[in-house]
Coordinates of C-alpha atoms in Angstrom, one line a residue:
M947 CA -1.3 -10.5 -7.7
K948 CA -3.4 -13.5 -6.8
I949 CA -6.9 -12.8 -5.4
K950 CA -7.5 -15.0 -2.4
R951 CA -10.9 -13.8 -1.2
F952 CA -13.8 -15.5 -2.8
Y953 CA -16.2 -12.5 -2.8
T954 CA -13.6 -10.3 -4.3
R955 CA -13.1 -12.8 -7.1
M956 CA -16.8 -13.0 -7.6
L957 CA -17.1 -9.2 -7.8
F958 CA -14.3 -8.9 -10.4
I959 CA -16.0 -11.7 -12.5
F960 CA -19.3 -9.8 -12.3
I961 CA -17.6 -6.5 -13.3
G962 CA -15.8 -8.2 -16.1
V963 CA -19.0 -9.7 -17.5
L964 CA -20.7 -6.4 -17.1
L965 CA -18.0 -4.6 -19.1
V966 CA -18.1 -7.1 -21.8
T967 CA -21.9 -6.8 -21.9
E968 CA -21.7 -3.0 -22.1
V969 CA -19.2 -3.1 -25.0
L970 CA -21.4 -5.5 -26.9
I971 CA -24.4 -3.2 -26.2
L972 CA -22.4 -0.3 -27.5
I973 CA -21.3 -2.1 -30.6
L974 CA -24.9 -3.3 -31.3
F975 CA -26.2 0.3 -30.8
M976 CA -23.6 1.7 -33.2
A977 CA -24.3 -1.0 -35.7
T978 CA -28.1 -0.5 -35.6
A979 CA -29.4 2.6 -33.9
G980 CA -26.4 4.7 -34.8
H981 CA -26.6 3.9 -38.5
L982 CA -30.3 4.4 -38.5
F983 CA -29.9 7.8 -36.9
R984 CA -27.2 8.7 -39.4
D985 CA -29.3 7.7 -42.4
Y986 CA -32.3 9.6 -41.0
F987 CA -30.0 12.6 -40.4
K988 CA -28.7 12.4 -43.9
E989 CA -32.1 12.2 -45.5
Q990 CA -33.4 15.1 -43.5
S991 CA -30.3 17.2 -44.4
R992 CA -30.4 16.3 -48.0
A993 CA -34.1 17.3 -48.2
K994 CA -33.3 20.7 -46.8
L995 CA -30.4 21.2 -49.1
V996 CA -32.5 20.2 -52.1
F997 CA -35.1 22.7 -51.2
L998 CA -32.4 25.4 -50.7
R999 CA -30.8 24.6 -54.0
Q1000 CA -34.1 24.8 -55.8
V1001 CA -35.1 28.1 -54.2
V1002 CA -31.7 29.7 -54.8
Q1003 CA -31.5 28.4 -58.4
D1004 CA -35.0 29.8 -59.1
R1005 CA -34.0 33.2 -57.6
I1006 CA -30.9 33.2 -59.9
D1007 CA -33.0 32.2 -62.9
S1008 CA -35.6 34.9 -62.2
D1009 CA -32.9 37.6 -62.2
P1010 CA -30.0 36.5 -64.4
E1011 CA -28.4 39.8 -65.0
P1012 CA -26.4 40.5 -61.8
A1013 CA -23.6 38.1 -60.9
V1014 CA -24.3 35.6 -58.2
G1015 CA -22.0 37.4 -55.8
G1016 CA -23.8 40.7 -56.4
N1017 CA -27.4 39.5 -56.5
E1018 CA -28.8 41.0 -53.3
S1019 CA -31.9 38.8 -53.2
V1020 CA -29.8 35.6 -53.6
I1021 CA -27.3 36.8 -51.0
R1022 CA -30.2 37.7 -48.6
L1023 CA -31.8 34.3 -49.1
I1024 CA -28.6 32.4 -48.4
S1025 CA -27.8 34.6 -45.3
Q1026 CA -31.3 34.0 -43.9
Y1027 CA -30.9 30.2 -44.4
A1028 CA -27.5 30.2 -42.8
A1029 CA -28.9 32.2 -39.8
I1030 CA -31.9 29.9 -39.4
F1031 CA -29.8 26.7 -39.4
K1032 CA -26.7 28.2 -37.7
A1033 CA -24.4 27.5 -40.5
V1034 CA -21.5 29.3 -42.2
A1035 CA -22.1 29.9 -45.9
W1036 CA -19.9 31.1 -48.7
I1037 CA -19.8 30.9 -52.5
T1038 CA -16.8 30.0 -54.8
D1039 CA -16.5 29.7 -58.6
T1040 CA -15.0 26.8 -60.5
D1041 CA -11.5 28.1 -59.9
G1042 CA -12.0 28.2 -56.1
C1043 CA -12.1 32.0 -56.0
L1044 CA -14.3 33.4 -53.2
V1045 CA -17.4 35.1 -54.6
F1046 CA -19.4 35.7 -51.4
G1047 CA -19.0 35.2 -47.7
R1048 CA -16.2 34.1 -45.5
P1049 CA -15.5 30.4 -45.1
S1050 CA -14.8 28.6 -41.9
P1051 CA -11.1 28.4 -41.0
G1052 CA -9.4 25.6 -43.0
L1053 CA -12.2 25.4 -45.5
E1054 CA -11.4 28.4 -47.8
S1055 CA -11.5 26.4 -51.0
N1056 CA -13.2 23.0 -50.3
P1057 CA -14.6 21.4 -47.2
E1058 CA -13.5 17.9 -48.3
P1059 CA -10.0 17.9 -46.6
F1060 CA -11.6 18.8 -43.3
F1061 CA -14.3 16.1 -43.3
K1062 CA -13.3 12.4 -43.1
H1063 CA -16.2 10.6 -44.7
T1064 CA -16.6 10.1 -48.4
P1065 CA -19.0 12.7 -49.8
V1066 CA -22.6 11.6 -50.5
S1067 CA -23.4 13.1 -53.9
E1068 CA -27.0 13.3 -55.2
D1069 CA -29.0 16.0 -57.0
G1070 CA -26.0 18.3 -57.3
I1071 CA -25.4 18.2 -53.5
D1072 CA -22.4 16.7 -51.8
L1073 CA -22.6 15.9 -48.0
Y1074 CA -19.5 15.5 -45.9
F1075 CA -19.8 14.0 -42.4
L1076 CA -17.3 14.5 -39.6
S1077 CA -17.3 11.2 -37.6
G1078 CA -16.4 10.7 -33.9
R1079 CA -16.9 13.6 -31.5
R1080 CA -19.6 15.9 -32.8
L1081 CA -22.6 15.8 -35.1
E1082 CA -21.0 18.1 -37.6
Y1083 CA -21.2 18.1 -41.4
G1084 CA -20.6 20.2 -44.5
A1085 CA -22.3 20.5 -47.8
T1086 CA -21.6 21.8 -51.3
V1087 CA -24.5 22.8 -53.5
R1088 CA -23.9 23.4 -57.3
L1089 CA -25.5 26.5 -58.8
T1090 CA -25.6 27.7 -62.4
Q1091 CA -26.0 31.1 -64.0
G1092 CA -26.0 30.7 -67.7
E1093 CA -22.9 28.9 -68.7
N1094 CA -21.1 29.7 -65.4
E1095 CA -21.1 27.3 -62.5
F1096 CA -20.8 28.2 -58.8
F1097 CA -20.5 26.3 -55.5
L1098 CA -22.5 27.2 -52.4
H1099 CA -20.6 25.8 -49.4
L1100 CA -22.3 25.3 -46.0
H1101 CA -20.7 24.3 -42.8
F1102 CA -23.1 23.2 -40.1
T1103 CA -21.7 23.1 -36.6
K1104 CA -24.6 23.8 -34.1
A1105 CA -27.6 22.2 -35.7
Y1106 CA -27.7 19.5 -33.0
P1107 CA -26.4 19.2 -29.4
E1108 CA -22.6 18.6 -29.2
K1109 CA -21.0 15.4 -28.0
P1110 CA -24.1 13.1 -27.7
R1111 CA -21.9 10.0 -28.0
R1112 CA -19.7 11.1 -25.1
I1113 CA -22.8 11.7 -23.0
F1114 CA -24.1 8.3 -24.0
L1115 CA -20.8 6.6 -23.1
I1116 CA -20.7 8.4 -19.7
G1117 CA -24.2 7.4 -19.0
L1118 CA -23.4 3.8 -20.0
L1119 CA -20.4 3.9 -17.6
V1120 CA -22.5 5.3 -14.8
I1121 CA -25.1 2.6 -15.2
G1122 CA -22.3 0.0 -15.2
L1123 CA -20.8 1.5 -12.1
V1124 CA -24.2 1.5 -10.3
I1125 CA -24.7 -2.2 -11.2
A1126 CA -21.2 -3.1 -10.1
V1127 CA -21.7 -1.3 -6.7
S1128 CA -25.0 -3.1 -6.3
L1129 CA -23.3 -6.4 -6.9
I1130 CA -21.1 -5.9 -3.8
P1131 CA -23.9 -6.7 -1.3
L1132 CA -24.9 -9.7 -3.4
A1133 CA -21.3 -11.0 -3.4
R1134 CA -21.1 -10.4 0.4
T1135 CA -24.4 -12.1 1.0
V1136 CA -23.1 -15.2 -0.8
T1137 CA -19.7 -15.3 0.8
R1138 CA -21.0 -14.3 4.3
R1139 CA -22.8 -17.7 4.6
I1140 CA -19.7 -19.5 3.2
N1141 CA -17.5 -17.7 5.8
R1142 CA -20.0 -18.6 8.6
L1143 CA -19.9 -22.3 7.4
N1144 CA -16.1 -22.1 7.4
Q1145 CA -15.9 -20.7 11.0
T1146 CA -18.3 -23.4 12.2
A1147 CA -16.2 -26.1 10.6
L1148 CA -13.1 -24.7 12.3
A1149 CA -14.8 -24.4 15.7
F1150 CA -16.0 -28.0 15.3
A1151 CA -12.5 -29.2 14.4
R1152 CA -11.1 -27.4 17.5
G1153 CA -13.3 -29.6 19.6
D1154 CA -16.5 -27.6 20.1
L1155 CA -18.9 -30.3 18.9
S1156 CA -22.0 -28.2 19.7
Q1157 CA -21.3 -25.8 16.8
R1158 CA -23.9 -25.6 14.0
T1159 CA -24.3 -23.4 11.0
P1160 CA -27.5 -21.3 10.9
V1161 CA -29.4 -22.3 7.8
K1162 CA -31.4 -19.7 5.8
G1163 CA -32.8 -20.1 2.3
N1164 CA -33.3 -23.0 0.0
D1165 CA -30.3 -22.7 -2.4
E1166 CA -27.2 -24.8 -2.8
I1167 CA -25.3 -23.1 0.1
A1168 CA -28.2 -23.7 2.4
G1169 CA -28.2 -27.3 1.3
L1170 CA -24.5 -27.6 2.0
A1171 CA -25.1 -26.1 5.5
Q1172 CA -27.8 -28.6 6.2
S1173 CA -25.6 -31.4 5.1
F1174 CA -22.8 -30.1 7.4
N1175 CA -25.1 -29.8 10.3
F1176 CA -26.4 -33.4 9.7
M1177 CA -22.8 -34.6 9.5
A1178 CA -21.8 -32.6 12.6
A1179 CA -24.7 -34.1 14.6
K1180 CA -23.7 -37.6 13.6
L1181 CA -20.0 -37.0 14.4
E1182 CA -20.9 -35.4 17.7
K1183 CA -23.0 -38.4 18.8
M1184 CA -20.2 -40.8 17.7
I1185 CA -17.5 -38.9 19.4
R1186 CA -19.4 -38.3 22.6
D1187 CA -20.5 -42.0 22.7
S1188 CA -16.8 -43.0 22.3
R1189 CA -15.6 -40.6 24.9
E1190 CA -18.3 -41.6 27.3
L1191 CA -17.5 -45.3 26.7
T1192 CA -13.8 -44.6 27.4
A1193 CA -14.7 -42.6 30.5
N1194 CA -17.0 -45.4 31.8
I1195 CA -14.5 -48.1 31.1
S1196 CA -11.8 -46.1 32.8
H1197 CA -14.1 -45.6 35.8
E1198 CA -15.0 -49.2 35.9
L1199 CA -11.3 -50.2 35.9
R1200 CA -10.9 -48.4 39.2
S1201 CA -13.0 -51.1 41.1
P1202 CA -10.9 -54.1 40.1
L1203 CA -7.7 -52.1 40.6
A1204 CA -8.9 -51.2 44.1
R1205 CA -9.6 -54.9 44.8
I1206 CA -6.2 -55.9 43.5
T1207 CA -4.6 -53.3 45.7
V1208 CA -6.4 -54.6 48.8
S1209 CA -5.6 -58.2 47.8
V1210 CA -1.9 -57.4 47.4
Q1211 CA -1.9 -55.7 50.8
L1212 CA -3.7 -58.7 52.4
I1213 CA -1.2 -61.1 50.8
R1214 CA 1.7 -59.0 52.0
D1215 CA 0.3 -59.0 55.6
R1216 CA -0.4 -62.7 55.5
L1217 CA 3.1 -63.5 54.3
D1218 CA 4.6 -61.3 57.0
R1219 CA 2.7 -63.3 59.6
V1220 CA 3.7 -66.6 58.1
W1221 CA 7.4 -65.7 58.0
E1222 CA 7.2 -64.4 61.6
D1223 CA 5.7 -67.7 62.7
L1224 CA 8.5 -69.6 61.0
N1225 CA 11.1 -67.2 62.3
Q1226 CA 12.4 -66.7 58.7
T1227 CA 12.1 -63.0 58.3
E1228 CA 15.4 -62.9 56.5
N1229 CA 14.7 -65.8 54.1
P1230 CA 15.9 -65.1 50.5
D1231 CA 12.6 -66.3 49.1
R1232 CA 10.7 -63.9 51.3
N1233 CA 12.7 -60.9 50.0
K1234 CA 12.2 -62.1 46.4
I1235 CA 8.4 -62.3 46.9
L1236 CA 8.3 -58.9 48.5
K1237 CA 10.2 -57.5 45.6
Y1238 CA 7.6 -58.9 43.2
M1239 CA 4.9 -57.5 45.4
D1240 CA 6.5 -54.0 45.2
Q1241 CA 6.6 -54.3 41.4
V1242 CA 2.9 -55.2 41.4
D1243 CA 2.3 -52.1 43.6
E1244 CA 4.2 -49.9 41.1
D1245 CA 2.2 -51.3 38.1
I1246 CA -1.0 -50.7 40.0
Q1247 CA 0.1 -47.1 40.6
V1248 CA 1.0 -46.6 36.9
L1249 CA -2.4 -48.0 35.9
D1250 CA -4.2 -45.9 38.4
D1251 CA -2.4 -42.8 37.2
L1252 CA -3.2 -43.7 33.5
I1253 CA -6.9 -44.2 34.4
D1254 CA -6.9 -40.9 36.2
R1255 CA -5.4 -39.1 33.2
I1256 CA -7.9 -40.7 30.8
L1257 CA -10.8 -39.7 33.0
T1258 CA -9.5 -36.1 33.2
L1259 CA -9.0 -35.9 29.4
S1260 CA -12.5 -37.4 28.8
R1261 CA -14.1 -34.9 31.1
M1262 CA -12.4 -32.0 29.5
E1263 CA -13.3 -33.2 25.9
L1264 CA -16.9 -33.7 27.0
R1265 CA -16.8 -30.3 28.8
S1266 CA -18.5 -31.8 31.8
R1267 CA -17.3 -28.9 33.9
E1268 CA -17.1 -25.3 32.9
P1269 CA -14.0 -23.5 34.1
D1270 CA -14.3 -21.2 37.1
M1271 CA -12.7 -18.0 35.7
E1272 CA -11.0 -15.7 38.2
P1273 CA -8.0 -13.4 38.3
V1274 CA -4.8 -15.4 38.6
R1275 CA -1.4 -13.8 39.4
L1276 CA 1.1 -15.9 37.4
D1277 CA 4.1 -14.0 38.8
H1278 CA 3.1 -15.2 42.3
L1279 CA 2.1 -18.7 41.2
I1280 CA 5.3 -19.7 39.4
P1281 CA 7.6 -19.5 42.4
E1282 CA 5.2 -21.5 44.5
I1283 CA 5.1 -24.2 41.9
Q1284 CA 8.9 -24.2 41.6
D1285 CA 9.3 -24.9 45.3
R1286 CA 7.4 -28.2 44.9
F1287 CA 10.1 -29.5 42.6
G1288 CA 13.1 -28.6 44.9
P1289 CA 14.0 -32.2 45.8
M1290 CA 13.8 -33.4 42.2
L1291 CA 16.0 -30.5 41.1
D1292 CA 18.6 -31.2 43.8
Q1293 CA 18.5 -34.9 43.0
K1294 CA 19.4 -34.4 39.3
Q1295 CA 21.5 -31.3 40.0
L1296 CA 19.5 -29.3 37.5
E1297 CA 19.9 -25.6 37.0
F1298 CA 16.5 -23.8 37.3
E1299 CA 16.3 -20.2 36.1
T1300 CA 13.2 -18.1 36.5
V1301 CA 12.8 -14.8 34.7
I1302 CA 9.6 -12.8 35.6
E1303 CA 9.3 -9.4 33.9
G1304 CA 6.8 -7.6 36.2
P1305 CA 3.3 -8.5 37.4
A1306 CA 1.1 -10.6 35.1
T1307 CA -2.5 -11.3 35.9
I1308 CA -4.8 -13.4 33.7
L1309 CA -8.4 -14.5 33.9
G1310 CA -8.7 -18.3 34.1
D1311 CA -9.5 -21.4 36.2
K1312 CA -6.8 -21.4 38.9
T1313 CA -6.9 -25.1 39.4
M1314 CA -6.4 -25.8 35.7
V1315 CA -3.7 -23.1 35.3
V1316 CA -1.7 -24.6 38.3
T1317 CA -2.1 -28.1 37.0
A1318 CA -1.1 -27.2 33.4
I1319 CA 2.0 -25.2 34.5
S1320 CA 3.0 -27.9 37.1
N1321 CA 2.7 -30.6 34.3
L1322 CA 4.9 -28.5 32.0
I1323 CA 7.6 -28.1 34.7
D1324 CA 7.3 -31.7 35.8
N1325 CA 7.7 -32.8 32.2
A1326 CA 10.8 -30.6 31.9
V1327 CA 12.3 -32.0 35.1
K1328 CA 11.6 -35.6 34.1
Y1329 CA 13.1 -35.4 30.7
T1330 CA 16.1 -33.2 31.4
G1331 CA 19.3 -35.1 31.9
E1332 CA 21.5 -34.7 35.0
K1333 CA 23.1 -31.3 35.4
G1334 CA 20.8 -29.9 32.7
R1335 CA 19.1 -26.6 32.6
I1336 CA 15.5 -25.4 32.8
R1337 CA 14.4 -21.9 32.1
V1338 CA 10.9 -20.4 32.9
A1339 CA 10.2 -16.9 31.6
L1340 CA 7.1 -14.8 32.1
K1341 CA 6.4 -11.5 30.3
K1342 CA 3.7 -9.4 28.7
T1343 CA 3.7 -8.9 24.9
S1344 CA 1.4 -7.5 22.3
L1345 CA -0.7 -9.9 20.2
E1346 CA 0.1 -10.2 16.6
K1347 CA -3.3 -8.9 15.2
T1348 CA -3.5 -5.7 17.2
K1349 CA -1.2 -3.6 19.4
L1350 CA -4.0 -2.6 21.6
E1351 CA -4.5 -6.1 23.1
Q1352 CA -1.8 -7.8 25.2
A1353 CA -1.0 -11.3 26.2
V1354 CA 0.9 -12.9 29.0
V1355 CA 3.5 -15.3 27.6
L1356 CA 4.9 -18.1 29.7
T1357 CA 7.9 -20.0 28.2
V1358 CA 9.2 -23.3 29.7
A1359 CA 12.4 -24.5 28.1
N1360 CA 14.7 -27.3 29.0
T1361 CA 17.8 -29.0 27.8
F1362 CA 16.7 -31.6 25.2
R1363 CA 17.6 -32.8 21.7
R1364 CA 16.3 -31.0 18.6
L1365 CA 13.0 -32.5 17.5
E1366 CA 11.9 -33.0 13.9
P1367 CA 8.9 -31.0 12.6
R1368 CA 6.7 -34.1 12.6
E1369 CA 7.6 -34.8 16.2
L1370 CA 6.8 -31.3 17.3
E1371 CA 3.4 -31.6 15.6
N1372 CA 2.5 -34.8 17.4
L1373 CA 3.6 -33.9 20.9
F1374 CA 0.1 -32.9 21.9
E1375 CA -1.5 -36.1 20.4
P1376 CA -2.9 -38.5 23.1
F1377 CA -0.7 -41.5 23.8
Y1378 CA 2.1 -40.1 21.7
R1379 CA 5.6 -40.7 23.0
L1380 CA 9.0 -39.7 21.5
K1381 CA 11.1 -42.6 20.3
D1382 CA 14.5 -43.2 21.9
T1383 CA 13.7 -40.9 24.8
E1384 CA 15.4 -41.4 28.1
G1385 CA 13.0 -40.8 30.9
P1386 CA 10.4 -42.4 33.2
Y1387 CA 7.5 -44.4 31.8
G1388 CA 4.6 -42.2 30.9
S1389 CA 1.1 -42.5 29.3
G1390 CA 1.6 -39.9 26.6
L1391 CA -1.5 -38.0 27.9
G1392 CA 0.2 -35.3 30.0
L1393 CA 0.7 -32.7 27.2
S1394 CA -2.8 -33.5 25.7
I1395 CA -4.3 -32.6 29.1
V1396 CA -2.2 -29.5 29.4
Q1397 CA -3.4 -28.3 26.0
K1398 CA -7.0 -28.9 26.9
Q1399 CA -6.6 -27.1 30.2
I1400 CA -5.0 -24.1 28.6
E1401 CA -7.6 -23.9 25.9
H1402 CA -10.4 -24.1 28.5
C1403 CA -8.8 -20.9 30.0
K1404 CA -8.9 -19.2 26.6
G1405 CA -5.2 -19.6 26.1
S1406 CA -3.0 -21.3 23.5
I1407 CA 0.2 -23.4 23.6
R1408 CA 2.8 -24.3 21.0
T1409 CA 6.2 -26.0 21.1
F1410 CA 9.4 -25.3 19.2
N1411 CA 13.1 -25.9 19.2
S1412 CA 15.0 -23.1 20.9
S1413 CA 18.7 -22.4 21.6
E1414 CA 18.3 -23.9 25.0
G1415 CA 16.6 -27.1 23.8
L1416 CA 12.8 -27.9 23.7
A1417 CA 10.5 -25.0 24.6
F1418 CA 6.8 -24.7 25.3
E1419 CA 5.2 -21.3 24.9
V1420 CA 1.8 -20.6 26.5
R1421 CA -0.2 -17.4 25.7
F1422 CA -3.0 -16.1 27.9
P1423 CA -5.0 -13.1 26.9
V1424 CA -5.0 -10.3 29.5

């Protein structure tokens, strides 16, 4: 499974490094402190056994008549030593026959099969260590009585606390766990600022040029945030200057257009008077000139409409006016908008279907909502061929992220050819027009304005190919 979140990846890296560090510490401890402890333990144990051997051998030598197994003073001495050091003691002869005591289970003849380490032999004493789980060891002490040789076996099991290594490993694991848990806030602290920077960048990309990242600290991430804020300020100034220039130029174009319109009207009136004075109102030249004048009027109207759309788009991008949010009943609004397009629908013999699934109220700027929906329906009417079909559907649906929140979904679909993915992506780009499209001349700004108006009302819009043709889906949060 691929880890996508940065802070999770950082946490796993920290934990991995921590585990490797703990393993290395454990190996170092076992290679140094562990061996030192074992050597110290061996020396201390050997010194005690040397002392015991010397005392027992002296007791045997001082009273050589009774056999070792029947010498009460020797037996008492060995029993006292075993009780003091919490060991099991027994004596065997050279043939392995039991002379005194009861050995530990499995050690009736020799402790060597039970203990894993090679015996440490010195001064007539063999030490056998059991490695791994417990500090446990055995010993064999050689004793002599005349020409006979005996072996005193000792099995130490409780001389030291059991399982110290396990306790050490558990403690090491707990320390590692505490360090790993303490790393979570550190990872979140690092990634929280990265996420904040990412959210600011996305908001800036969506058109909110006022977004900046709060800068805290003097590290690399803070430096990146400062660079981003500097870049954002420069870009905001450049974009605003460009938009203001476009808006100013568009506004200034209104004056010459108005003068041209007045001039055309004056020329038209002047020509009418001239032709009346000459009694040539039906002159072919007059009709041709009037036709050219009508074309000029149409071009002026197209330019005026284009300038108006550019001004509208510039104002919305500059956020010169905040939307007046109020409750809007879309189920009441759509039939009213539909009635405005009655003549155009009849002229092209279009089938218009409206499906409204109950009441639907949103919070938005009513003027913007009416304009956006009107432009979508107008766009569908203009670019639907004769005897085509337009379908407008309105319903409530749950949002994708949570079932508790709902959205009002408006879908406008019309008969149209299937668009390529790249064409669908570019539909909302300013001045973009589909190639080989039959329809009236347009500026390519209508859908861009619709998108801005819907986003100003906290909604979203997308386009896709449907079974009916081209569809626009608008979502407004309830």
